[in-house]
mmCIF file with all atom_site columns, N, CA and C in Angstrom:
data_model
loop_
_atom_site.group_PDB
_atom_site.id
_atom_site.type_symbol
_atom_site.label_atom_id
_atom_site.label_alt_id
_atom_site.label_comp_id
_atom_site.label_asym_id
_atom_site.label_entity_id
_atom_site.label_seq_id
_atom_site.pdbx_PDB_ins_code
_atom_site.Cartn_x
_atom_site.Cartn_y
_atom_site.Cartn_z
_atom_site.occupancy
_atom_site.B_iso_or_equiv
_atom_site.pdbx_formal_charge
_atom_site.auth_seq_id
_atom_site.auth_comp_id
_atom_site.auth_asym_id
_atom_site.auth_atom_id
_atom_site.pdbx_PDB_model_num
ATOM 1   N N  . MET W 1 1  ? 108.449 155.332 57.142 1.00 48.00 ? 1  MET W N  1
ATOM 2   C CA . MET W 1 1  ? 107.389 156.281 56.810 1.00 48.00 ? 1  MET W CA 1
ATOM 3   C C  . MET W 1 1  ? 107.712 157.618 57.452 1.00 48.00 ? 1  MET W C  1
ATOM 4   N N  . ASP W 1 2  ? 107.626 158.678 56.656 1.00 61.00 ? 2  ASP W N  1
ATOM 5   C CA . ASP W 1 2  ? 107.868 159.996 57.237 1.00 61.00 ? 2  ASP W CA 1
ATOM 6   C C  . ASP W 1 2  ? 106.570 160.544 57.820 1.00 61.00 ? 2  ASP W C  1
ATOM 7   N N  . THR W 1 3  ? 106.690 161.558 58.616 1.00 73.00 ? 3  THR W N  1
ATOM 8   C CA . THR W 1 3  ? 105.517 162.084 59.310 1.00 73.00 ? 3  THR W CA 1
ATOM 9   C C  . THR W 1 3  ? 104.554 162.810 58.374 1.00 73.00 ? 3  THR W C  1
ATOM 10  N N  . SER W 1 4  ? 105.021 163.316 57.236 1.00 72.00 ? 4  SER W N  1
ATOM 11  C CA . SER W 1 4  ? 104.095 163.980 56.306 1.00 72.00 ? 4  SER W CA 1
ATOM 12  C C  . SER W 1 4  ? 103.113 162.972 55.726 1.00 72.00 ? 4  SER W C  1
ATOM 13  N N  . GLY W 1 5  ? 103.568 161.776 55.459 1.00 88.00 ? 5  GLY W N  1
ATOM 14  C CA . GLY W 1 5  ? 102.675 160.722 54.968 1.00 88.00 ? 5  GLY W CA 1
ATOM 15  C C  . GLY W 1 5  ? 101.633 160.354 56.004 1.00 88.00 ? 5  GLY W C  1
ATOM 16  N N  . ILE W 1 6  ? 102.033 160.349 57.257 1.00 91.00 ? 6  ILE W N  1
ATOM 17  C CA . ILE W 1 6  ? 101.096 160.046 58.334 1.00 91.00 ? 6  ILE W CA 1
ATOM 18  C C  . ILE W 1 6  ? 100.042 161.145 58.415 1.00 91.00 ? 6  ILE W C  1
ATOM 19  N N  . GLY W 1 7  ? 100.467 162.381 58.296 1.00 90.00 ? 7  GLY W N  1
ATOM 20  C CA . GLY W 1 7  ? 99.524  163.494 58.316 1.00 90.00 ? 7  GLY W CA 1
ATOM 21  C C  . GLY W 1 7  ? 98.493  163.392 57.203 1.00 90.00 ? 7  GLY W C  1
ATOM 22  N N  . GLU W 1 8  ? 98.942  163.024 56.009 1.00 92.00 ? 8  GLU W N  1
ATOM 23  C CA . GLU W 1 8  ? 98.030  162.848 54.883 1.00 92.00 ? 8  GLU W CA 1
ATOM 24  C C  . GLU W 1 8  ? 97.060  161.709 55.151 1.00 92.00 ? 8  GLU W C  1
ATOM 25  N N  . ASN W 1 9  ? 97.570  160.611 55.695 1.00 93.00 ? 9  ASN W N  1
ATOM 26  C CA . ASN W 1 9  ? 96.713  159.475 56.023 1.00 93.00 ? 9  ASN W CA 1
ATOM 27  C C  . ASN W 1 9  ? 95.647  159.864 57.038 1.00 93.00 ? 9  ASN W C  1
ATOM 28  N N  . LEU W 1 10 ? 96.047  160.626 58.046 1.00 94.00 ? 10 LEU W N  1
ATOM 29  C CA . LEU W 1 10 ? 95.090  161.063 59.062 1.00 94.00 ? 10 LEU W CA 1
ATOM 30  C C  . LEU W 1 10 ? 94.033  161.982 58.459 1.00 94.00 ? 10 LEU W C  1
ATOM 31  N N  . THR W 1 11 ? 94.441  162.874 57.572 1.00 93.00 ? 11 THR W N  1
ATOM 32  C CA . THR W 1 11 ? 93.495  163.773 56.918 1.00 93.00 ? 11 THR W CA 1
ATOM 33  C C  . THR W 1 11 ? 92.409  162.980 56.203 1.00 93.00 ? 11 THR W C  1
ATOM 34  N N  . GLU W 1 12 ? 92.800  161.897 55.557 1.00 94.00 ? 12 GLU W N  1
ATOM 35  C CA . GLU W 1 12 ? 91.834  161.045 54.856 1.00 94.00 ? 12 GLU W CA 1
ATOM 36  C C  . GLU W 1 12 ? 90.887  160.339 55.823 1.00 94.00 ? 12 GLU W C  1
ATOM 37  N N  . LEU W 1 13 ? 91.358  160.023 57.028 1.00 95.00 ? 13 LEU W N  1
ATOM 38  C CA . LEU W 1 13 ? 90.550  159.295 58.008 1.00 95.00 ? 13 LEU W CA 1
ATOM 39  C C  . LEU W 1 13 ? 89.600  160.171 58.811 1.00 95.00 ? 13 LEU W C  1
ATOM 40  N N  . LEU W 1 14 ? 89.891  161.445 58.934 1.00 95.00 ? 14 LEU W N  1
ATOM 41  C CA . LEU W 1 14 ? 89.105  162.320 59.807 1.00 95.00 ? 14 LEU W CA 1
ATOM 42  C C  . LEU W 1 14 ? 87.613  162.308 59.520 1.00 95.00 ? 14 LEU W C  1
ATOM 43  N N  . PRO W 1 15 ? 87.169  162.343 58.253 1.00 96.00 ? 15 PRO W N  1
ATOM 44  C CA . PRO W 1 15 ? 85.720  162.287 58.017 1.00 96.00 ? 15 PRO W CA 1
ATOM 45  C C  . PRO W 1 15 ? 85.077  161.002 58.550 1.00 96.00 ? 15 PRO W C  1
ATOM 46  N N  . ALA W 1 16 ? 85.748  159.878 58.398 1.00 95.00 ? 16 ALA W N  1
ATOM 47  C CA . ALA W 1 16 ? 85.214  158.606 58.902 1.00 95.00 ? 16 ALA W CA 1
ATOM 48  C C  . ALA W 1 16 ? 85.152  158.615 60.427 1.00 95.00 ? 16 ALA W C  1
ATOM 49  N N  . ILE W 1 17 ? 86.141  159.199 61.053 1.00 95.00 ? 17 ILE W N  1
ATOM 50  C CA . ILE W 1 17 ? 86.143  159.286 62.518 1.00 95.00 ? 17 ILE W CA 1
ATOM 51  C C  . ILE W 1 17 ? 84.981  160.162 62.976 1.00 95.00 ? 17 ILE W C  1
ATOM 52  N N  . ARG W 1 18 ? 84.811  161.309 62.341 1.00 95.00 ? 18 ARG W N  1
ATOM 53  C CA . ARG W 1 18 ? 83.704  162.214 62.703 1.00 95.00 ? 18 ARG W CA 1
ATOM 54  C C  . ARG W 1 18 ? 82.349  161.529 62.520 1.00 95.00 ? 18 ARG W C  1
ATOM 55  N N  . ALA W 1 19 ? 82.206  160.798 61.427 1.00 96.00 ? 19 ALA W N  1
ATOM 56  C CA . ALA W 1 19 ? 80.936  160.153 61.110 1.00 96.00 ? 19 ALA W CA 1
ATOM 57  C C  . ALA W 1 19 ? 80.568  159.067 62.118 1.00 96.00 ? 19 ALA W C  1
ATOM 58  N N  . ARG W 1 20 ? 81.553  158.537 62.813 1.00 95.00 ? 20 ARG W N  1
ATOM 59  C CA . ARG W 1 20 ? 81.302  157.416 63.727 1.00 95.00 ? 20 ARG W CA 1
ATOM 60  C C  . ARG W 1 20 ? 81.372  157.805 65.198 1.00 95.00 ? 20 ARG W C  1
ATOM 61  N N  . ARG W 1 21 ? 81.351  159.107 65.476 1.00 94.00 ? 21 ARG W N  1
ATOM 62  C CA . ARG W 1 21 ? 81.447  159.571 66.872 1.00 94.00 ? 21 ARG W CA 1
ATOM 63  C C  . ARG W 1 21 ? 80.384  158.963 67.763 1.00 94.00 ? 21 ARG W C  1
ATOM 64  N N  . GLN W 1 22 ? 79.152  158.950 67.320 1.00 94.00 ? 22 GLN W N  1
ATOM 65  C CA . GLN W 1 22 ? 78.069  158.411 68.144 1.00 94.00 ? 22 GLN W CA 1
ATOM 66  C C  . GLN W 1 22 ? 78.243  156.915 68.377 1.00 94.00 ? 22 GLN W C  1
ATOM 67  N N  . GLU W 1 23 ? 78.684  156.200 67.363 1.00 94.00 ? 23 GLU W N  1
ATOM 68  C CA . GLU W 1 23 ? 78.928  154.757 67.503 1.00 94.00 ? 23 GLU W CA 1
ATOM 69  C C  . GLU W 1 23 ? 80.007  154.491 68.547 1.00 94.00 ? 23 GLU W C  1
ATOM 70  N N  . VAL W 1 24 ? 81.083  155.250 68.483 1.00 93.00 ? 24 VAL W N  1
ATOM 71  C CA . VAL W 1 24 ? 82.180  155.091 69.441 1.00 93.00 ? 24 VAL W CA 1
ATOM 72  C C  . VAL W 1 24 ? 81.687  155.396 70.857 1.00 93.00 ? 24 VAL W C  1
ATOM 73  N N  . GLU W 1 25 ? 80.942  156.467 70.988 1.00 93.00 ? 25 GLU W N  1
ATOM 74  C CA . GLU W 1 25 ? 80.426  156.853 72.305 1.00 93.00 ? 25 GLU W CA 1
ATOM 75  C C  . GLU W 1 25 ? 79.483  155.795 72.858 1.00 93.00 ? 25 GLU W C  1
ATOM 76  N N  . ALA W 1 26 ? 78.587  155.287 72.033 1.00 94.00 ? 26 ALA W N  1
ATOM 77  C CA . ALA W 1 26 ? 77.618  154.284 72.480 1.00 94.00 ? 26 ALA W CA 1
ATOM 78  C C  . ALA W 1 26 ? 78.307  152.982 72.898 1.00 94.00 ? 26 ALA W C  1
ATOM 79  N N  . ALA W 1 27 ? 79.307  152.577 72.132 1.00 94.00 ? 27 ALA W N  1
ATOM 80  C CA . ALA W 1 27 ? 80.024  151.328 72.431 1.00 94.00 ? 27 ALA W CA 1
ATOM 81  C C  . ALA W 1 27 ? 81.055  151.510 73.539 1.00 94.00 ? 27 ALA W C  1
ATOM 82  N N  . ARG W 1 28 ? 81.431  152.767 73.783 1.00 94.00 ? 28 ARG W N  1
ATOM 83  C CA . ARG W 1 28 ? 82.440  153.109 74.782 1.00 94.00 ? 28 ARG W CA 1
ATOM 84  C C  . ARG W 1 28 ? 83.785  152.440 74.482 1.00 94.00 ? 28 ARG W C  1
ATOM 85  N N  . GLN W 1 29 ? 84.019  152.211 73.207 1.00 93.00 ? 29 GLN W N  1
ATOM 86  C CA . GLN W 1 29 ? 85.312  151.701 72.750 1.00 93.00 ? 29 GLN W CA 1
ATOM 87  C C  . GLN W 1 29 ? 85.458  151.976 71.259 1.00 93.00 ? 29 GLN W C  1
ATOM 88  N N  . LEU W 1 30 ? 86.678  151.949 70.806 1.00 92.00 ? 30 LEU W N  1
ATOM 89  C CA . LEU W 1 30 ? 86.980  152.194 69.400 1.00 92.00 ? 30 LEU W CA 1
ATOM 90  C C  . LEU W 1 30 ? 86.681  150.918 68.607 1.00 92.00 ? 30 LEU W C  1
ATOM 91  N N  . PRO W 1 31 ? 85.876  151.006 67.547 1.00 94.00 ? 31 PRO W N  1
ATOM 92  C CA . PRO W 1 31 ? 85.630  149.818 66.728 1.00 94.00 ? 31 PRO W CA 1
ATOM 93  C C  . PRO W 1 31 ? 86.944  149.276 66.155 1.00 94.00 ? 31 PRO W C  1
ATOM 94  N N  . ALA W 1 32 ? 87.016  147.970 66.055 1.00 96.00 ? 32 ALA W N  1
ATOM 95  C CA . ALA W 1 32 ? 88.254  147.323 65.598 1.00 96.00 ? 32 ALA W CA 1
ATOM 96  C C  . ALA W 1 32 ? 88.705  147.825 64.237 1.00 96.00 ? 32 ALA W C  1
ATOM 97  N N  . ASP W 1 33 ? 87.769  148.041 63.317 1.00 96.00 ? 33 ASP W N  1
ATOM 98  C CA . ASP W 1 33 ? 88.164  148.483 61.984 1.00 96.00 ? 33 ASP W CA 1
ATOM 99  C C  . ASP W 1 33 ? 88.724  149.903 62.003 1.00 96.00 ? 33 ASP W C  1
ATOM 100 N N  . LEU W 1 34 ? 88.198  150.746 62.871 1.00 95.00 ? 34 LEU W N  1
ATOM 101 C CA . LEU W 1 34 ? 88.717  152.109 62.980 1.00 95.00 ? 34 LEU W CA 1
ATOM 102 C C  . LEU W 1 34 ? 90.091  152.111 63.651 1.00 95.00 ? 34 LEU W C  1
ATOM 103 N N  . ALA W 1 35 ? 90.267  151.268 64.651 1.00 95.00 ? 35 ALA W N  1
ATOM 104 C CA . ALA W 1 35 ? 91.583  151.137 65.288 1.00 95.00 ? 35 ALA W CA 1
ATOM 105 C C  . ALA W 1 35 ? 92.613  150.628 64.272 1.00 95.00 ? 35 ALA W C  1
ATOM 106 N N  . GLU W 1 36 ? 92.215  149.685 63.443 1.00 97.00 ? 36 GLU W N  1
ATOM 107 C CA . GLU W 1 36 ? 93.109  149.163 62.412 1.00 97.00 ? 36 GLU W CA 1
ATOM 108 C C  . GLU W 1 36 ? 93.453  150.244 61.387 1.00 97.00 ? 36 GLU W C  1
ATOM 109 N N  . ALA W 1 37 ? 92.480  151.060 61.024 1.00 96.00 ? 37 ALA W N  1
ATOM 110 C CA . ALA W 1 37 ? 92.730  152.154 60.078 1.00 96.00 ? 37 ALA W CA 1
ATOM 111 C C  . ALA W 1 37 ? 93.716  153.159 60.672 1.00 96.00 ? 37 ALA W C  1
ATOM 112 N N  . LEU W 1 38 ? 93.579  153.460 61.962 1.00 95.00 ? 38 LEU W N  1
ATOM 113 C CA . LEU W 1 38 ? 94.536  154.363 62.624 1.00 95.00 ? 38 LEU W CA 1
ATOM 114 C C  . LEU W 1 38 ? 95.929  153.739 62.649 1.00 95.00 ? 38 LEU W C  1
ATOM 115 N N  . HIS W 1 39 ? 95.987  152.440 62.869 1.00 95.00 ? 39 HIS W N  1
ATOM 116 C CA . HIS W 1 39 ? 97.273  151.739 62.848 1.00 95.00 ? 39 HIS W CA 1
ATOM 117 C C  . HIS W 1 39 ? 97.903  151.821 61.455 1.00 95.00 ? 39 HIS W C  1
ATOM 118 N N  . ARG W 1 40 ? 97.115  151.537 60.433 1.00 95.00 ? 40 ARG W N  1
ATOM 119 C CA . ARG W 1 40 ? 97.630  151.597 59.052 1.00 95.00 ? 40 ARG W CA 1
ATOM 120 C C  . ARG W 1 40 ? 98.064  153.009 58.673 1.00 95.00 ? 40 ARG W C  1
ATOM 121 N N  . SER W 1 41 ? 97.430  154.017 59.271 1.00 94.00 ? 41 SER W N  1
ATOM 122 C CA . SER W 1 41 ? 97.789  155.404 58.954 1.00 94.00 ? 41 SER W CA 1
ATOM 123 C C  . SER W 1 41 ? 99.203  155.744 59.414 1.00 94.00 ? 41 SER W C  1
ATOM 124 N N  . GLY W 1 42 ? 99.709  154.995 60.390 1.00 94.00 ? 42 GLY W N  1
ATOM 125 C CA . GLY W 1 42 ? 101.031 155.272 60.934 1.00 94.00 ? 42 GLY W CA 1
ATOM 126 C C  . GLY W 1 42 ? 100.999 156.066 62.228 1.00 94.00 ? 42 GLY W C  1
ATOM 127 N N  . LEU W 1 43 ? 99.807  156.415 62.701 1.00 95.00 ? 43 LEU W N  1
ATOM 128 C CA . LEU W 1 43 ? 99.689  157.222 63.922 1.00 95.00 ? 43 LEU W CA 1
ATOM 129 C C  . LEU W 1 43 ? 100.418 156.593 65.097 1.00 95.00 ? 43 LEU W C  1
ATOM 130 N N  . PHE W 1 44 ? 100.207 155.317 65.313 1.00 95.00 ? 44 PHE W N  1
ATOM 131 C CA . PHE W 1 44 ? 100.799 154.669 66.480 1.00 95.00 ? 44 PHE W CA 1
ATOM 132 C C  . PHE W 1 44 ? 102.323 154.546 66.372 1.00 95.00 ? 44 PHE W C  1
ATOM 133 N N  . ALA W 1 45 ? 102.830 154.510 65.144 1.00 95.00 ? 45 ALA W N  1
ATOM 134 C CA . ALA W 1 45 ? 104.278 154.399 64.939 1.00 95.00 ? 45 ALA W CA 1
ATOM 135 C C  . ALA W 1 45 ? 105.023 155.666 65.331 1.00 95.00 ? 45 ALA W C  1
ATOM 136 N N  . LEU W 1 46 ? 104.292 156.772 65.455 1.00 95.00 ? 46 LEU W N  1
ATOM 137 C CA . LEU W 1 46 ? 104.946 158.032 65.812 1.00 95.00 ? 46 LEU W CA 1
ATOM 138 C C  . LEU W 1 46 ? 105.664 157.949 67.156 1.00 95.00 ? 46 LEU W C  1
ATOM 139 N N  . SER W 1 47 ? 105.134 157.169 68.075 1.00 94.00 ? 47 SER W N  1
ATOM 140 C CA . SER W 1 47 ? 105.730 157.099 69.417 1.00 94.00 ? 47 SER W CA 1
ATOM 141 C C  . SER W 1 47 ? 106.666 155.912 69.592 1.00 94.00 ? 47 SER W C  1
ATOM 142 N N  . VAL W 1 48 ? 106.870 155.126 68.542 1.00 96.00 ? 48 VAL W N  1
ATOM 143 C CA . VAL W 1 48 ? 107.739 153.948 68.626 1.00 96.00 ? 48 VAL W CA 1
ATOM 144 C C  . VAL W 1 48 ? 109.150 154.325 68.179 1.00 96.00 ? 48 VAL W C  1
ATOM 145 N N  . PRO W 1 49 ? 110.174 153.907 68.944 1.00 96.00 ? 49 PRO W N  1
ATOM 146 C CA . PRO W 1 49 ? 111.558 154.210 68.554 1.00 96.00 ? 49 PRO W CA 1
ATOM 147 C C  . PRO W 1 49 ? 111.914 153.638 67.175 1.00 96.00 ? 49 PRO W C  1
ATOM 148 N N  . ARG W 1 50 ? 112.781 154.337 66.458 1.00 94.00 ? 50 ARG W N  1
ATOM 149 C CA . ARG W 1 50 ? 113.229 153.862 65.139 1.00 94.00 ? 50 ARG W CA 1
ATOM 150 C C  . ARG W 1 50 ? 113.846 152.472 65.225 1.00 94.00 ? 50 ARG W C  1
ATOM 151 N N  . ASP W 1 51 ? 114.594 152.217 66.287 1.00 97.00 ? 51 ASP W N  1
ATOM 152 C CA . ASP W 1 51 ? 115.240 150.912 66.453 1.00 97.00 ? 51 ASP W CA 1
ATOM 153 C C  . ASP W 1 51 ? 114.240 149.764 66.468 1.00 97.00 ? 51 ASP W C  1
ATOM 154 N N  . LEU W 1 52 ? 112.992 150.077 66.809 1.00 96.00 ? 52 LEU W N  1
ATOM 155 C CA . LEU W 1 52 ? 111.945 149.058 66.863 1.00 96.00 ? 52 LEU W CA 1
ATOM 156 C C  . LEU W 1 52 ? 111.001 149.148 65.666 1.00 96.00 ? 52 LEU W C  1
ATOM 157 N N  . GLY W 1 53 ? 111.401 149.910 64.646 1.00 93.00 ? 53 GLY W N  1
ATOM 158 C CA . GLY W 1 53 ? 110.611 150.005 63.427 1.00 93.00 ? 53 GLY W CA 1
ATOM 159 C C  . GLY W 1 53 ? 109.624 151.153 63.383 1.00 93.00 ? 53 GLY W C  1
ATOM 160 N N  . GLY W 1 54 ? 109.695 152.032 64.345 1.00 94.00 ? 54 GLY W N  1
ATOM 161 C CA . GLY W 1 54 ? 108.770 153.164 64.395 1.00 94.00 ? 54 GLY W CA 1
ATOM 162 C C  . GLY W 1 54 ? 109.335 154.406 63.758 1.00 94.00 ? 54 GLY W C  1
ATOM 163 N N  . VAL W 1 55 ? 108.627 155.487 63.929 1.00 93.00 ? 55 VAL W N  1
ATOM 164 C CA . VAL W 1 55 ? 109.003 156.773 63.354 1.00 93.00 ? 55 VAL W CA 1
ATOM 165 C C  . VAL W 1 55 ? 109.822 157.607 64.341 1.00 93.00 ? 55 VAL W C  1
ATOM 166 N N  . GLN W 1 56 ? 109.558 157.423 65.618 1.00 94.00 ? 56 GLN W N  1
ATOM 167 C CA . GLN W 1 56 ? 110.219 158.182 66.683 1.00 94.00 ? 56 GLN W CA 1
ATOM 168 C C  . GLN W 1 56 ? 110.104 159.683 66.427 1.00 94.00 ? 56 GLN W C  1
ATOM 169 N N  . ALA W 1 57 ? 108.868 160.136 66.308 1.00 94.00 ? 57 ALA W N  1
ATOM 170 C CA . ALA W 1 57 ? 108.607 161.556 66.057 1.00 94.00 ? 57 ALA W CA 1
ATOM 171 C C  . ALA W 1 57 ? 108.957 162.393 67.274 1.00 94.00 ? 57 ALA W C  1
ATOM 172 N N  . GLU W 1 58 ? 109.212 163.644 67.021 1.00 94.00 ? 58 GLU W N  1
ATOM 173 C CA . GLU W 1 58 ? 109.416 164.592 68.106 1.00 94.00 ? 58 GLU W CA 1
ATOM 174 C C  . GLU W 1 58 ? 108.110 164.710 68.892 1.00 94.00 ? 58 GLU W C  1
ATOM 175 N N  . PRO W 1 59 ? 108.190 164.968 70.186 1.00 94.00 ? 59 PRO W N  1
ATOM 176 C CA . PRO W 1 59 ? 106.961 165.063 70.989 1.00 94.00 ? 59 PRO W CA 1
ATOM 177 C C  . PRO W 1 59 ? 105.935 166.044 70.422 1.00 94.00 ? 59 PRO W C  1
ATOM 178 N N  . ALA W 1 60 ? 106.378 167.171 69.909 1.00 93.00 ? 60 ALA W N  1
ATOM 179 C CA . ALA W 1 60 ? 105.443 168.154 69.351 1.00 93.00 ? 60 ALA W CA 1
ATOM 180 C C  . ALA W 1 60 ? 104.703 167.585 68.140 1.00 93.00 ? 60 ALA W C  1
ATOM 181 N N  . GLU W 1 61 ? 105.397 166.817 67.298 1.00 92.00 ? 61 GLU W N  1
ATOM 182 C CA . GLU W 1 61 ? 104.752 166.196 66.138 1.00 92.00 ? 61 GLU W CA 1
ATOM 183 C C  . GLU W 1 61 ? 103.704 165.189 66.585 1.00 92.00 ? 61 GLU W C  1
ATOM 184 N N  . LEU W 1 62 ? 104.044 164.397 67.578 1.00 93.00 ? 62 LEU W N  1
ATOM 185 C CA . LEU W 1 62 ? 103.114 163.408 68.117 1.00 93.00 ? 62 LEU W CA 1
ATOM 186 C C  . LEU W 1 62 ? 101.870 164.100 68.670 1.00 93.00 ? 62 LEU W C  1
ATOM 187 N N  . MET W 1 63 ? 102.060 165.150 69.421 1.00 94.00 ? 63 MET W N  1
ATOM 188 C CA . MET W 1 63 ? 100.924 165.866 70.003 1.00 94.00 ? 63 MET W CA 1
ATOM 189 C C  . MET W 1 63 ? 100.040 166.503 68.935 1.00 94.00 ? 63 MET W C  1
ATOM 190 N N  . ARG W 1 64 ? 100.648 167.030 67.876 1.00 92.00 ? 64 ARG W N  1
ATOM 191 C CA . ARG W 1 64 ? 99.858  167.613 66.781 1.00 92.00 ? 64 ARG W CA 1
ATOM 192 C C  . ARG W 1 64 ? 98.983  166.546 66.120 1.00 92.00 ? 64 ARG W C  1
ATOM 193 N N  . ALA W 1 65 ? 99.551  165.357 65.915 1.00 93.00 ? 65 ALA W N  1
ATOM 194 C CA . ALA W 1 65 ? 98.784  164.273 65.301 1.00 93.00 ? 65 ALA W CA 1
ATOM 195 C C  . ALA W 1 65 ? 97.631  163.846 66.197 1.00 93.00 ? 65 ALA W C  1
ATOM 196 N N  . ILE W 1 66 ? 97.899  163.710 67.478 1.00 93.00 ? 66 ILE W N  1
ATOM 197 C CA . ILE W 1 66 ? 96.846  163.329 68.434 1.00 93.00 ? 66 ILE W CA 1
ATOM 198 C C  . ILE W 1 66 ? 95.780  164.414 68.482 1.00 93.00 ? 66 ILE W C  1
ATOM 199 N N  . GLU W 1 67 ? 96.190  165.657 68.461 1.00 94.00 ? 67 GLU W N  1
ATOM 200 C CA . GLU W 1 67 ? 95.247  166.772 68.483 1.00 94.00 ? 67 GLU W CA 1
ATOM 201 C C  . GLU W 1 67 ? 94.315  166.742 67.270 1.00 94.00 ? 67 GLU W C  1
ATOM 202 N N  . ARG W 1 68 ? 94.852  166.404 66.109 1.00 92.00 ? 68 ARG W N  1
ATOM 203 C CA . ARG W 1 68 ? 94.032  166.334 64.893 1.00 92.00 ? 68 ARG W CA 1
ATOM 204 C C  . ARG W 1 68 ? 92.956  165.263 65.020 1.00 92.00 ? 68 ARG W C  1
ATOM 205 N N  . VAL W 1 69 ? 93.340  164.099 65.522 1.00 94.00 ? 69 VAL W N  1
ATOM 206 C CA . VAL W 1 69 ? 92.374  163.017 65.685 1.00 94.00 ? 69 VAL W CA 1
ATOM 207 C C  . VAL W 1 69 ? 91.359  163.390 66.769 1.00 94.00 ? 69 VAL W C  1
ATOM 208 N N  . ALA W 1 70 ? 91.826  163.984 67.854 1.00 94.00 ? 70 ALA W N  1
ATOM 209 C CA . ALA W 1 70 ? 90.938  164.371 68.946 1.00 94.00 ? 70 ALA W CA 1
ATOM 210 C C  . ALA W 1 70 ? 89.945  165.441 68.515 1.00 94.00 ? 70 ALA W C  1
ATOM 211 N N  . ALA W 1 71 ? 90.311  166.271 67.569 1.00 93.00 ? 71 ALA W N  1
ATOM 212 C CA . ALA W 1 71 ? 89.367  167.279 67.068 1.00 93.00 ? 71 ALA W CA 1
ATOM 213 C C  . ALA W 1 71 ? 88.216  166.619 66.317 1.00 93.00 ? 71 ALA W C  1
ATOM 214 N N  . ALA W 1 72 ? 88.472  165.467 65.710 1.00 93.00 ? 72 ALA W N  1
ATOM 215 C CA . ALA W 1 72 ? 87.423  164.715 65.012 1.00 93.00 ? 72 ALA W CA 1
ATOM 216 C C  . ALA W 1 72 ? 86.539  163.972 66.007 1.00 93.00 ? 72 ALA W C  1
ATOM 217 N N  . ASP W 1 73 ? 87.179  163.412 67.058 1.00 91.00 ? 73 ASP W N  1
ATOM 218 C CA . ASP W 1 73 ? 86.440  162.731 68.126 1.00 91.00 ? 73 ASP W CA 1
ATOM 219 C C  . ASP W 1 73 ? 87.346  162.641 69.337 1.00 91.00 ? 73 ASP W C  1
ATOM 220 N N  . GLY W 1 74 ? 87.040  163.403 70.343 1.00 87.00 ? 74 GLY W N  1
ATOM 221 C CA . GLY W 1 74 ? 87.868  163.472 71.539 1.00 87.00 ? 74 GLY W CA 1
ATOM 222 C C  . GLY W 1 74 ? 87.902  162.205 72.361 1.00 87.00 ? 74 GLY W C  1
ATOM 223 N N  . SER W 1 75 ? 86.941  161.314 72.171 1.00 82.00 ? 75 SER W N  1
ATOM 224 C CA . SER W 1 75 ? 86.950  160.098 72.976 1.00 82.00 ? 75 SER W CA 1
ATOM 225 C C  . SER W 1 75 ? 87.945  159.105 72.414 1.00 82.00 ? 75 SER W C  1
#
């Protein structure tokens, strides 16, 4: 998976993340379905080496992706 696909996936998820901010805050943890959606988006693969099946994104790309999600919900 290339990083542009991950960016598109994250863009689609941002409204759902924003809509559930209060739920996340109240539970003080990420709901399992939202964590699974982030996993399916490819976000977590950005920091995994290619040899292990990840994307191995450049640090700046990883930080941009994290920043996008954090703008929707910093917790």
